[in-house]
Short mmCIF file of C-alpha atoms in Angstrom, two decimals:
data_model
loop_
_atom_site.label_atom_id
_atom_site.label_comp_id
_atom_site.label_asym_id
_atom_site.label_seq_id
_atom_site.Cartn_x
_atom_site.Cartn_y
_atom_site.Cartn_z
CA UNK Q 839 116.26 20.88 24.10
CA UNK Q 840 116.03 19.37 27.42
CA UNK Q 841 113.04 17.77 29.40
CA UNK Q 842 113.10 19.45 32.76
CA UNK Q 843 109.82 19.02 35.22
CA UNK Q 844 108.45 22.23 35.25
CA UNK Q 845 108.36 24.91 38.35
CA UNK Q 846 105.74 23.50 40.76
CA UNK Q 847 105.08 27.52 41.26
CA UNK Q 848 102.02 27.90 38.95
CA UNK Q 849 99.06 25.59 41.13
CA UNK Q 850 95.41 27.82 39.70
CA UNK Q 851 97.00 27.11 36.40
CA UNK Q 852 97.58 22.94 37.22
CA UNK Q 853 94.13 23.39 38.95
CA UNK Q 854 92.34 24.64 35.84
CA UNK Q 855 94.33 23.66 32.90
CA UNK Q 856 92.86 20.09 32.39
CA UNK Q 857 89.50 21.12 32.21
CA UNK Q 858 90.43 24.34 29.51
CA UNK Q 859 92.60 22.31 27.22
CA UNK Q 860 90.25 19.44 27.03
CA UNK Q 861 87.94 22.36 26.11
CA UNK Q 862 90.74 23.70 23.73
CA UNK Q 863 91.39 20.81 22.33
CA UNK Q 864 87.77 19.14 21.69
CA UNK Q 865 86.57 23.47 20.14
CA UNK Q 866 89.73 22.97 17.53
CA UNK Q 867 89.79 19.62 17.21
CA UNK Q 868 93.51 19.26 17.65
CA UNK Q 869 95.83 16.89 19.31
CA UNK Q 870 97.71 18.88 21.90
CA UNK Q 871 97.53 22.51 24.01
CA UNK Q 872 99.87 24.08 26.22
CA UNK Q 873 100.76 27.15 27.60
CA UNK Q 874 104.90 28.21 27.56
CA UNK Q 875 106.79 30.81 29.37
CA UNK Q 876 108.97 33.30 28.12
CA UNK Q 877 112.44 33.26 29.66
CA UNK Q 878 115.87 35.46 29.12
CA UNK Q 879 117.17 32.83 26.92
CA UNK Q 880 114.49 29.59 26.31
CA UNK Q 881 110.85 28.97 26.23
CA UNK Q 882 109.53 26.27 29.11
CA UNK Q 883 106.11 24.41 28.90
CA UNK Q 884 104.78 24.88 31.97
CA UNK Q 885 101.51 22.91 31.45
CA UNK Q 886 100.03 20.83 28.76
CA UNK Q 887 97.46 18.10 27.22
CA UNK Q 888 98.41 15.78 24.97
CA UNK Q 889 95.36 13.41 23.47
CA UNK Q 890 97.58 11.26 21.64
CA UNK Q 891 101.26 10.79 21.39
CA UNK Q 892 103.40 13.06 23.99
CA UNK Q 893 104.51 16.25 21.58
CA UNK Q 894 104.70 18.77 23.93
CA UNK Q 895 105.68 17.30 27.47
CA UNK Q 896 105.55 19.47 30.93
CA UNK Q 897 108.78 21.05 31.36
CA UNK Q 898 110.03 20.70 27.50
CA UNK Q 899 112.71 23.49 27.65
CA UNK Q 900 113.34 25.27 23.80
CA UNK Q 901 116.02 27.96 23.17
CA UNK Q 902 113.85 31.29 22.23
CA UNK Q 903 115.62 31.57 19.42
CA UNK Q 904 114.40 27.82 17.97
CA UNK Q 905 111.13 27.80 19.50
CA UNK Q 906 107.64 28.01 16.99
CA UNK Q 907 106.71 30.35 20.15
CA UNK Q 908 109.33 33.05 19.46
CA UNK Q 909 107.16 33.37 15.89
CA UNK Q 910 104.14 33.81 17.80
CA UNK Q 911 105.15 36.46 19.87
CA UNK Q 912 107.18 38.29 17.16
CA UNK Q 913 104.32 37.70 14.31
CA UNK Q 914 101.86 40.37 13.08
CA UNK Q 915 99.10 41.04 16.04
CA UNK Q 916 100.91 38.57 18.30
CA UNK Q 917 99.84 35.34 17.07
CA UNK Q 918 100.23 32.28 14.42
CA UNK Q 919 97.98 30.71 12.05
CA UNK Q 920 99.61 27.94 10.37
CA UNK Q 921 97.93 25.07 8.14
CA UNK Q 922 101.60 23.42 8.11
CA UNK Q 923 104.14 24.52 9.83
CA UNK Q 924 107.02 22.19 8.10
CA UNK Q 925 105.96 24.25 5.10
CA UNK Q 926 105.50 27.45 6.27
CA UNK Q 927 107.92 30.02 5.57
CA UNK Q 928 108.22 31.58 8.95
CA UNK Q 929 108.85 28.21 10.80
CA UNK Q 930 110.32 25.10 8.20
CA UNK Q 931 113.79 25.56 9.55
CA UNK Q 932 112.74 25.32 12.84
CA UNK Q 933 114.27 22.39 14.31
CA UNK Q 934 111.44 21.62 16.85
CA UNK Q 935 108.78 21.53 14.01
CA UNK Q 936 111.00 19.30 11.83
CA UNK Q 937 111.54 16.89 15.56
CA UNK Q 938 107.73 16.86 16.72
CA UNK Q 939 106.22 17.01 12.31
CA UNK Q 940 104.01 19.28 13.83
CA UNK Q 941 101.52 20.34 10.56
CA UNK Q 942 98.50 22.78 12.27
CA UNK Q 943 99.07 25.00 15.06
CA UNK Q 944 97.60 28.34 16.11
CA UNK Q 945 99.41 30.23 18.63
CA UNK Q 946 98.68 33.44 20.93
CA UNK Q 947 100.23 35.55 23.60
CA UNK Q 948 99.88 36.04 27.27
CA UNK Q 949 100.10 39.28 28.69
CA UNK Q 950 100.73 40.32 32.22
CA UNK Q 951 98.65 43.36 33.55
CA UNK Q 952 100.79 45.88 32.14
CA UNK Q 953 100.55 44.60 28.70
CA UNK Q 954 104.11 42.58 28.52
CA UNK Q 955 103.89 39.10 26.44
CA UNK Q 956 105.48 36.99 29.39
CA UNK Q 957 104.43 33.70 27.03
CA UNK Q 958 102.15 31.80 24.77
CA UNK Q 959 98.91 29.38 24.72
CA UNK Q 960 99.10 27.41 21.39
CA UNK Q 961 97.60 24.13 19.79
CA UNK Q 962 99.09 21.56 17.27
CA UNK Q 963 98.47 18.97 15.59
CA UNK Q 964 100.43 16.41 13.36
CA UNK Q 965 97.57 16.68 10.35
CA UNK Q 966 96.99 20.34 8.23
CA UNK Q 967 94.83 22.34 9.88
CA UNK Q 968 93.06 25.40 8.72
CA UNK Q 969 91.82 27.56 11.78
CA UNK Q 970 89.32 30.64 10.70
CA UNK Q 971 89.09 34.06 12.56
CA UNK Q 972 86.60 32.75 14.99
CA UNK Q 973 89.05 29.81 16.37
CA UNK Q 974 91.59 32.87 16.92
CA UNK Q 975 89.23 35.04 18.71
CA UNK Q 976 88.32 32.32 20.33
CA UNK Q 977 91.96 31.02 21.71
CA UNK Q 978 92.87 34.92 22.30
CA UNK Q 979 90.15 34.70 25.20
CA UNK Q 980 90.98 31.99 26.93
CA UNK Q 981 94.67 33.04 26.87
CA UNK Q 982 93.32 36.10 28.99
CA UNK Q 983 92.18 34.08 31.58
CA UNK Q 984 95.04 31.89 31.81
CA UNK Q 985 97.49 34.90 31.85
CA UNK Q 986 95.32 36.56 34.74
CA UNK Q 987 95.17 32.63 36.66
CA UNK Q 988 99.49 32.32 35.90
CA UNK Q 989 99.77 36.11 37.09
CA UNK Q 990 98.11 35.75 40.53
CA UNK Q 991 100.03 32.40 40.98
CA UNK Q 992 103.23 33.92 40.50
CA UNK Q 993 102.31 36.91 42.80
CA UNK Q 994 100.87 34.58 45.28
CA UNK Q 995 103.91 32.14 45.58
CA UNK Q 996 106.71 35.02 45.91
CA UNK Q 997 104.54 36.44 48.42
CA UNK Q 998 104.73 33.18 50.51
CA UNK Q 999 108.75 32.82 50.01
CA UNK Q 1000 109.47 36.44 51.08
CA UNK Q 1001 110.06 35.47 54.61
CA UNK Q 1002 113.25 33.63 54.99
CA UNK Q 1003 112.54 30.25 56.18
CA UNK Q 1004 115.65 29.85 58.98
CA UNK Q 1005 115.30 27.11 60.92
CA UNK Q 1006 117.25 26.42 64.07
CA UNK Q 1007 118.13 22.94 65.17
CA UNK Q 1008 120.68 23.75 68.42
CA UNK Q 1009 122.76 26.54 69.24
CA UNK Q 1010 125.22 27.44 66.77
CA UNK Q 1011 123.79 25.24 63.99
CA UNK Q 1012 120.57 26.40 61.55
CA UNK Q 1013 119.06 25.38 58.35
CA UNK Q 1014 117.83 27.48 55.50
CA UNK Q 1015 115.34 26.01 52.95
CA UNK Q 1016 115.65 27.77 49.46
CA UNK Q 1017 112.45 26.67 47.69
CA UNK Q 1018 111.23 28.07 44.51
CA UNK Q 1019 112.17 30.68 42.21
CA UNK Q 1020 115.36 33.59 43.64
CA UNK Q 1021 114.21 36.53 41.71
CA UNK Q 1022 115.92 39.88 42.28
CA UNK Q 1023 113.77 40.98 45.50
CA UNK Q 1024 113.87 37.80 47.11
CA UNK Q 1025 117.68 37.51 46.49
CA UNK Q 1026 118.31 40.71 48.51
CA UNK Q 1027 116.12 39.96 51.08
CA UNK Q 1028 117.71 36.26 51.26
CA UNK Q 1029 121.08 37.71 51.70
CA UNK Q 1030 120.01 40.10 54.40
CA UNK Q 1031 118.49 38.16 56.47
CA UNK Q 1032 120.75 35.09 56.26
CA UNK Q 1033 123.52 37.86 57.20
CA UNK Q 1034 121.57 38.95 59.93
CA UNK Q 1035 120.93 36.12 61.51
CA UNK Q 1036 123.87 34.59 61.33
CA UNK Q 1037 125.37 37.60 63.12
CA UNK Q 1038 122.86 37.79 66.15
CA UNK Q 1039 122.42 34.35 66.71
CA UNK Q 1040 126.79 33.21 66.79
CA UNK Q 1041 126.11 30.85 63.98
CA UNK Q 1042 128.92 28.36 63.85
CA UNK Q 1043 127.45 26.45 61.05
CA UNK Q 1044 124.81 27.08 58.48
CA UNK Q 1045 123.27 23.91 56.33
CA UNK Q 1046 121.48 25.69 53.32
CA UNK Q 1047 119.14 22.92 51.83
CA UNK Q 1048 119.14 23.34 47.53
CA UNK Q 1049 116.40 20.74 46.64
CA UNK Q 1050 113.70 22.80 46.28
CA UNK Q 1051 115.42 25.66 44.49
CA UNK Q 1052 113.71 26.17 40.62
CA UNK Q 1053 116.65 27.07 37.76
CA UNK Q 1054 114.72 29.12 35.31
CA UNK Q 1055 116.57 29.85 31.95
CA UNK Q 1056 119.64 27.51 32.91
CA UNK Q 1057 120.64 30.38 35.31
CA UNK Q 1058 122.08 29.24 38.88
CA UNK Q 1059 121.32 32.03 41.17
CA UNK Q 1060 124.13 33.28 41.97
CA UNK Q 1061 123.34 35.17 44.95
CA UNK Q 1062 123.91 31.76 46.61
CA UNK Q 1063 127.60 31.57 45.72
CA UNK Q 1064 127.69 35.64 47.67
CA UNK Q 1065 125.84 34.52 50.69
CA UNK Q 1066 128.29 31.06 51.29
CA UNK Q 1067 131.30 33.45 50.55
CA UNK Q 1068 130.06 36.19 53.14
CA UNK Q 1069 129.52 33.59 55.49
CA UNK Q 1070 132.72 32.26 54.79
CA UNK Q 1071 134.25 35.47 55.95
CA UNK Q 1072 131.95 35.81 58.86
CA UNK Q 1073 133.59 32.89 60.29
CA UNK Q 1074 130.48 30.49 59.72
CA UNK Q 1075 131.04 27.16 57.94
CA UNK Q 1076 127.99 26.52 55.42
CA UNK Q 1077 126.98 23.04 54.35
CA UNK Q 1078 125.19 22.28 51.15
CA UNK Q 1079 122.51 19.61 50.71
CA UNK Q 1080 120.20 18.81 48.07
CA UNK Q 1081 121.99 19.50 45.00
CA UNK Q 1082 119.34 18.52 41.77
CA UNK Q 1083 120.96 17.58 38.53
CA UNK Q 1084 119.38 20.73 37.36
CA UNK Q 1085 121.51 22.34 39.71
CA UNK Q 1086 124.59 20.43 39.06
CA UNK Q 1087 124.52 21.34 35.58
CA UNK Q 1088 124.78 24.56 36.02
CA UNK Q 1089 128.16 25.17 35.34
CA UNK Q 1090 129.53 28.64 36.28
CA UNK Q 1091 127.39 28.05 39.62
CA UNK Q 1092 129.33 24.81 40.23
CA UNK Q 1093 132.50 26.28 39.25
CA UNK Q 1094 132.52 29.39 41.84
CA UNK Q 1095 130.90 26.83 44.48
CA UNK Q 1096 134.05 24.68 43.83
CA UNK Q 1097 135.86 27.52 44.12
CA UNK Q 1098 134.30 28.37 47.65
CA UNK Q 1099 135.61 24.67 48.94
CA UNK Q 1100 132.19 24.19 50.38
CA UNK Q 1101 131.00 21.11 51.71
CA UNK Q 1102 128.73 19.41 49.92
CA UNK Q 1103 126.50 16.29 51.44
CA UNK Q 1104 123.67 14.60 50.03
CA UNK Q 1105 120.83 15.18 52.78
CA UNK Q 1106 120.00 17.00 56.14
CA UNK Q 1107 121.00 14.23 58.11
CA UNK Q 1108 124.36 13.72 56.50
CA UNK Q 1109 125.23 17.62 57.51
CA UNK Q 1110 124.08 16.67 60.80
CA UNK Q 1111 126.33 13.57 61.07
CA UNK Q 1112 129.31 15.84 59.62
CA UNK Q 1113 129.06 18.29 62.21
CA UNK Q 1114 129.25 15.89 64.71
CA UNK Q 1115 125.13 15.22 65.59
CA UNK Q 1116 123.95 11.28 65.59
CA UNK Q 1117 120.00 10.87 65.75
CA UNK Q 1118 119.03 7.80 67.93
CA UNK Q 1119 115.61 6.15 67.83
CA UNK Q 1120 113.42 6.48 71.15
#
Protein backbone atom coordinates (compact mmCIF):
# COMPACT_ATOMS: atom_id res chain seq x y z
CA UNK A 1 0.00 0.00 0.00
CA UNK A 2 1.18 3.44 -0.31
CA UNK A 3 -0.24 6.86 1.01
CA UNK A 4 -0.29 9.11 -1.99
CA UNK A 5 -2.41 12.64 -1.76
CA UNK A 6 -5.10 12.07 -3.93
CA UNK A 7 -5.81 13.81 -7.57
CA UNK A 8 -6.91 17.37 -6.73
CA UNK A 9 -9.26 16.66 -10.01
CA UNK A 10 -12.54 15.75 -8.19
CA UNK A 11 -13.56 19.58 -6.40
CA UNK A 12 -18.03 19.00 -6.33
CA UNK A 13 -17.00 15.82 -4.67
CA UNK A 14 -14.38 17.75 -1.88
CA UNK A 15 -17.20 20.41 -1.94
CA UNK A 16 -19.96 18.02 -0.87
CA UNK A 17 -18.39 15.08 0.70
CA UNK A 18 -18.07 16.47 4.32
CA UNK A 19 -21.48 17.27 4.68
CA UNK A 20 -22.74 13.48 3.08
CA UNK A 21 -20.38 11.40 5.11
CA UNK A 22 -21.09 13.15 8.31
CA UNK A 23 -24.63 12.25 7.14
CA UNK A 24 -23.33 8.67 6.28
CA UNK A 25 -21.70 8.23 9.09
CA UNK A 26 -24.16 9.68 11.94
CA UNK A 27 -27.54 7.31 9.58
CA UNK A 28 -25.11 4.03 10.21
CA UNK A 29 -23.55 4.90 13.06
CA UNK A 30 -20.10 3.96 11.91
CA UNK A 31 -16.66 5.29 12.27
CA UNK A 32 -15.45 6.06 8.78
CA UNK A 33 -16.89 6.67 4.88
CA UNK A 34 -15.17 7.09 1.77
CA UNK A 35 -15.56 6.84 -1.68
CA UNK A 36 -12.51 4.82 -3.89
CA UNK A 37 -11.73 4.71 -7.49
CA UNK A 38 -11.28 1.93 -9.63
CA UNK A 39 -7.97 1.90 -11.48
CA UNK A 40 -6.17 -0.67 -14.13
CA UNK A 41 -4.26 -2.14 -11.36
CA UNK A 42 -5.16 -0.47 -7.55
CA UNK A 43 -8.01 1.10 -5.82
CA UNK A 44 -7.30 5.01 -4.59
CA UNK A 45 -9.42 6.82 -1.85
CA UNK A 46 -10.16 9.79 -3.28
CA UNK A 47 -12.15 11.31 -0.36
CA UNK A 48 -12.99 10.33 3.12
CA UNK A 49 -14.22 10.97 6.93
CA UNK A 50 -12.77 9.49 9.59
CA UNK A 51 -14.59 10.24 13.24
CA UNK A 52 -12.04 8.56 15.13
CA UNK A 53 -8.71 7.08 14.42
CA UNK A 54 -7.41 7.66 10.62
CA UNK A 55 -8.44 4.07 8.84
CA UNK A 56 -8.98 5.10 5.59
CA UNK A 57 -6.73 8.26 4.75
CA UNK A 58 -7.17 10.49 1.36
CA UNK A 59 -5.05 9.04 -1.19
CA UNK A 60 -4.58 5.39 0.54
CA UNK A 61 -3.55 3.50 -2.67
CA UNK A 62 -4.63 -0.65 -2.46
CA UNK A 63 -3.72 -3.17 -5.22
CA UNK A 64 -7.33 -4.30 -6.75
CA UNK A 65 -6.51 -7.47 -6.20
CA UNK A 66 -6.09 -6.92 -2.06
CA UNK A 67 -8.58 -4.34 -1.70
CA UNK A 68 -12.19 -5.19 0.49
CA UNK A 69 -13.45 -2.95 -2.64
CA UNK A 70 -12.60 -5.50 -5.35
CA UNK A 71 -15.34 -7.80 -3.17
CA UNK A 72 -17.75 -5.16 -3.45
CA UNK A 73 -17.71 -4.72 -6.93
CA UNK A 74 -17.37 -8.45 -7.78
CA UNK A 75 -20.13 -9.56 -4.98
CA UNK A 76 -23.74 -10.58 -5.75
CA UNK A 77 -25.83 -7.21 -6.81
CA UNK A 78 -22.66 -5.13 -6.50
CA UNK A 79 -22.32 -4.63 -2.92
CA UNK A 80 -21.08 -5.97 0.71
CA UNK A 81 -22.75 -6.56 3.87
CA UNK A 82 -20.39 -7.66 6.40
CA UNK A 83 -20.94 -7.90 10.35
CA UNK A 84 -17.02 -8.78 10.50
CA UNK A 85 -15.01 -8.69 7.93
CA UNK A 86 -11.78 -10.48 9.72
CA UNK A 87 -14.27 -13.34 9.85
CA UNK A 88 -15.93 -13.28 6.83
CA UNK A 89 -15.20 -15.72 4.29
CA UNK A 90 -14.98 -13.51 1.29
CA UNK A 91 -12.49 -11.00 2.92
CA UNK A 92 -10.29 -12.69 6.22
CA UNK A 93 -7.25 -13.07 4.05
CA UNK A 94 -7.38 -9.77 3.00
CA UNK A 95 -4.39 -8.09 4.16
CA UNK A 96 -5.95 -4.55 4.49
CA UNK A 97 -8.77 -5.90 6.81
CA UNK A 98 -6.25 -7.85 8.94
CA UNK A 99 -3.90 -4.04 8.91
CA UNK A 100 -6.93 -1.55 9.63
CA UNK A 101 -9.19 -4.76 12.14
CA UNK A 102 -11.85 -3.40 10.29
CA UNK A 103 -15.15 -5.59 11.83
CA UNK A 104 -18.55 -3.81 10.03
CA UNK A 105 -18.54 -2.43 6.69
CA UNK A 106 -21.15 -2.13 3.95
CA UNK A 107 -19.98 -1.35 0.60
CA UNK A 108 -21.65 -0.23 -2.87
CA UNK A 109 -20.76 0.70 -6.39
CA UNK A 110 -20.55 3.79 -8.44
CA UNK A 111 -21.60 3.79 -11.83
CA UNK A 112 -20.83 6.19 -14.59
CA UNK A 113 -23.78 7.07 -17.02
CA UNK A 114 -23.41 4.15 -19.08
CA UNK A 115 -23.70 1.75 -16.29
CA UNK A 116 -19.74 0.92 -15.75
CA UNK A 117 -18.71 0.46 -11.84
CA UNK A 118 -15.76 3.08 -12.08
CA UNK A 119 -15.59 2.63 -7.93
CA UNK A 120 -17.12 2.26 -4.54
CA UNK A 121 -18.77 4.33 -1.49
CA UNK A 122 -18.36 2.11 1.66
CA UNK A 123 -18.43 2.48 5.59
CA UNK A 124 -16.46 0.65 8.40
CA UNK A 125 -16.11 0.37 11.51
CA UNK A 126 -13.67 -1.41 14.02
CA UNK A 127 -16.87 -2.94 16.20
CA UNK A 128 -19.52 -5.80 14.45
CA UNK A 129 -21.98 -4.25 12.74
CA UNK A 130 -25.16 -5.62 11.41
CA UNK A 131 -26.63 -3.28 8.58
CA UNK A 132 -30.44 -4.30 7.42
CA UNK A 133 -31.86 -3.83 3.83
CA UNK A 134 -32.90 -0.33 4.53
CA UNK A 135 -29.14 0.92 5.45
CA UNK A 136 -28.28 -0.68 1.86
CA UNK A 137 -30.97 1.02 0.01
CA UNK A 138 -30.15 3.70 1.73
CA UNK A 139 -26.13 3.91 0.92
CA UNK A 140 -27.06 2.69 -2.82
CA UNK A 141 -28.71 6.31 -3.15
CA UNK A 142 -26.38 8.39 -2.06
CA UNK A 143 -23.71 6.54 -4.11
CA UNK A 144 -25.88 7.80 -7.16
CA UNK A 145 -25.39 11.16 -6.41
CA UNK A 146 -21.85 11.00 -5.68
CA UNK A 147 -21.15 9.02 -8.95
CA UNK A 148 -23.22 11.76 -10.98
CA UNK A 149 -21.11 14.82 -8.67
CA UNK A 150 -17.40 12.60 -9.47
CA UNK A 151 -18.70 12.18 -13.21
CA UNK A 152 -19.27 15.88 -14.04
CA UNK A 153 -15.95 16.69 -12.17
CA UNK A 154 -14.01 14.49 -14.23
CA UNK A 155 -15.74 15.76 -17.46
CA UNK A 156 -15.39 19.26 -16.30
CA UNK A 157 -11.57 19.18 -15.47
CA UNK A 158 -10.44 17.36 -18.88
CA UNK A 159 -12.46 19.85 -20.53
CA UNK A 160 -10.35 22.69 -18.96
CA UNK A 161 -6.83 20.82 -19.75
CA UNK A 162 -7.70 20.19 -23.45
CA UNK A 163 -6.02 23.31 -24.56
CA UNK A 164 -2.34 23.02 -24.30
CA UNK A 165 -1.13 25.49 -21.90
CA UNK A 166 2.30 26.80 -23.96
CA UNK A 167 3.68 29.55 -22.56
CA UNK A 168 6.32 31.71 -24.16
CA UNK A 169 8.93 33.52 -22.16
CA UNK A 170 11.39 35.01 -25.24
CA UNK A 171 12.04 33.92 -28.58
CA UNK A 172 13.23 30.54 -28.92
CA UNK A 173 12.47 29.50 -25.32
CA UNK A 174 8.67 28.28 -24.02
CA UNK A 175 7.21 26.50 -21.15
CA UNK A 176 4.58 23.82 -21.07
CA UNK A 177 2.63 23.13 -17.82
CA UNK A 178 1.36 19.43 -17.66
CA UNK A 179 -1.24 19.55 -14.86
CA UNK A 180 -3.58 16.83 -14.06
CA UNK A 181 -4.46 13.59 -15.37
CA UNK A 182 -2.79 12.55 -19.47
CA UNK A 183 -5.55 10.33 -20.54
CA UNK A 184 -5.54 8.97 -24.10
CA UNK A 185 -7.25 12.16 -25.84
CA UNK A 186 -5.35 14.62 -24.07
CA UNK A 187 -2.06 12.70 -24.79
CA UNK A 188 -2.62 13.05 -28.57
CA UNK A 189 -3.63 16.36 -28.49
CA UNK A 190 -0.49 17.18 -26.10
CA UNK A 191 1.82 15.74 -28.59
CA UNK A 192 0.32 17.61 -31.48
CA UNK A 193 0.35 20.65 -30.42
CA UNK A 194 3.68 20.66 -28.57
CA UNK A 195 4.96 19.42 -32.18
CA UNK A 196 3.31 22.12 -33.74
CA UNK A 197 4.41 24.70 -32.00
CA UNK A 198 7.62 23.93 -31.64
CA UNK A 199 7.86 23.82 -35.45
CA UNK A 200 6.22 27.31 -36.23
CA UNK A 201 7.58 29.17 -33.57
CA UNK A 202 11.88 27.93 -34.12
CA UNK A 203 11.84 26.63 -30.63
CA UNK A 204 15.39 26.29 -29.47
CA UNK A 205 14.46 25.15 -26.09
CA UNK A 206 11.39 23.77 -24.48
CA UNK A 207 11.11 23.64 -20.36
CA UNK A 208 8.12 21.16 -19.76
CA UNK A 209 7.12 21.77 -16.02
CA UNK A 210 6.05 17.97 -14.28
CA UNK A 211 4.74 19.18 -10.84
CA UNK A 212 1.37 19.21 -11.45
CA UNK A 213 1.15 16.02 -13.47
CA UNK A 214 -1.34 13.22 -11.45
CA UNK A 215 0.19 9.32 -11.76
CA UNK A 216 -2.92 7.27 -11.61
CA UNK A 217 -2.35 3.42 -11.18
CA UNK A 218 1.57 3.86 -10.76
CA UNK A 219 1.57 4.51 -14.58
CA UNK A 220 4.07 7.38 -15.85
CA UNK A 221 2.56 8.66 -18.97
CA UNK A 222 4.56 7.81 -21.30
CA UNK A 223 3.59 9.99 -24.02
CA UNK A 224 6.02 12.38 -22.23
CA UNK A 225 9.10 10.24 -22.87
CA UNK A 226 7.66 10.44 -27.15
CA UNK A 227 7.21 14.13 -27.08
CA UNK A 228 11.05 14.89 -25.38
CA UNK A 229 12.37 12.26 -27.94
CA UNK A 230 10.54 13.99 -31.02
CA UNK A 231 11.77 17.11 -29.86
CA UNK A 232 15.01 15.73 -29.50
CA UNK A 233 15.04 15.00 -33.17
CA UNK A 234 13.49 18.25 -34.09
CA UNK A 235 16.57 19.85 -32.96
CA UNK A 236 14.90 21.41 -29.71
CA UNK A 237 16.59 20.85 -26.33
CA UNK A 238 13.76 20.12 -23.60
CA UNK A 239 14.31 20.82 -19.92
CA UNK A 240 12.48 19.06 -17.17
CA UNK A 241 11.34 20.66 -13.91
CA UNK A 242 9.20 19.60 -11.22
CA UNK A 243 9.79 16.04 -10.88
CA UNK A 244 7.32 14.67 -7.66
CA UNK A 245 8.50 11.61 -5.86
CA UNK A 246 5.43 10.12 -7.32
CA UNK A 247 6.97 10.73 -10.47
CA UNK A 248 10.40 9.64 -9.62
CA UNK A 249 9.20 6.39 -8.65
CA UNK A 250 8.01 5.53 -11.56
CA UNK A 251 10.49 3.42 -12.84
CA UNK A 252 10.22 2.47 -16.56
CA UNK A 253 9.34 6.36 -17.00
CA UNK A 254 12.65 7.26 -15.30
CA UNK A 255 14.49 4.67 -17.06
CA UNK A 256 13.57 5.78 -20.84
CA UNK A 257 13.91 9.56 -19.51
CA UNK A 258 17.50 8.52 -18.49
CA UNK A 259 17.78 7.07 -21.53
CA UNK A 260 16.75 10.39 -23.41
CA UNK A 261 19.87 12.27 -21.46
CA UNK A 262 17.44 15.00 -20.65
CA UNK A 263 18.14 17.67 -18.41
CA UNK A 264 16.62 17.63 -15.41
CA UNK A 265 16.48 20.89 -12.88
CA UNK A 266 14.55 21.38 -9.89
CA UNK A 267 12.40 24.63 -10.77
CA UNK A 268 11.50 27.18 -13.60
CA UNK A 269 14.06 29.43 -12.62
CA UNK A 270 16.86 26.93 -12.54
CA UNK A 271 15.98 26.09 -16.48
CA UNK A 272 16.10 29.67 -16.92
CA UNK A 273 19.54 30.10 -15.28
CA UNK A 274 20.75 26.92 -17.40
CA UNK A 275 19.91 28.36 -20.55
CA UNK A 276 21.70 31.25 -19.88
CA UNK A 277 18.65 33.84 -18.41
CA UNK A 278 19.49 35.68 -14.83
CA UNK A 279 16.31 37.50 -13.27
CA UNK A 280 17.36 40.82 -11.52
CA UNK A 281 15.17 42.65 -9.00
CA UNK A 282 13.80 46.21 -10.16
Amino acid sequence: MDNLKAPETFQSLKKASEKIFELITTHLNVQTAYVAKRGDTAMTVLSSINNKEELVPEGLEVTYSGAVCRVVISGEGNTLNSSNLEKDELTRELEIAKDLKMKGFLGVTLRDQKGEVFGTLCVLDQEEKNFSEEDVQFLQSIANVLSYLIELDHTQFNMSLLNVPILPITKGVSVLTLQGIVDEKRADKLTAEVLRYASQNDIDFFVIELSGLVIIDNEFPYVVVEILQALKVMGVEPILTGVTPAIAMQEAGTVALRNLGIKTVSNIEEALEYIGFSLIES
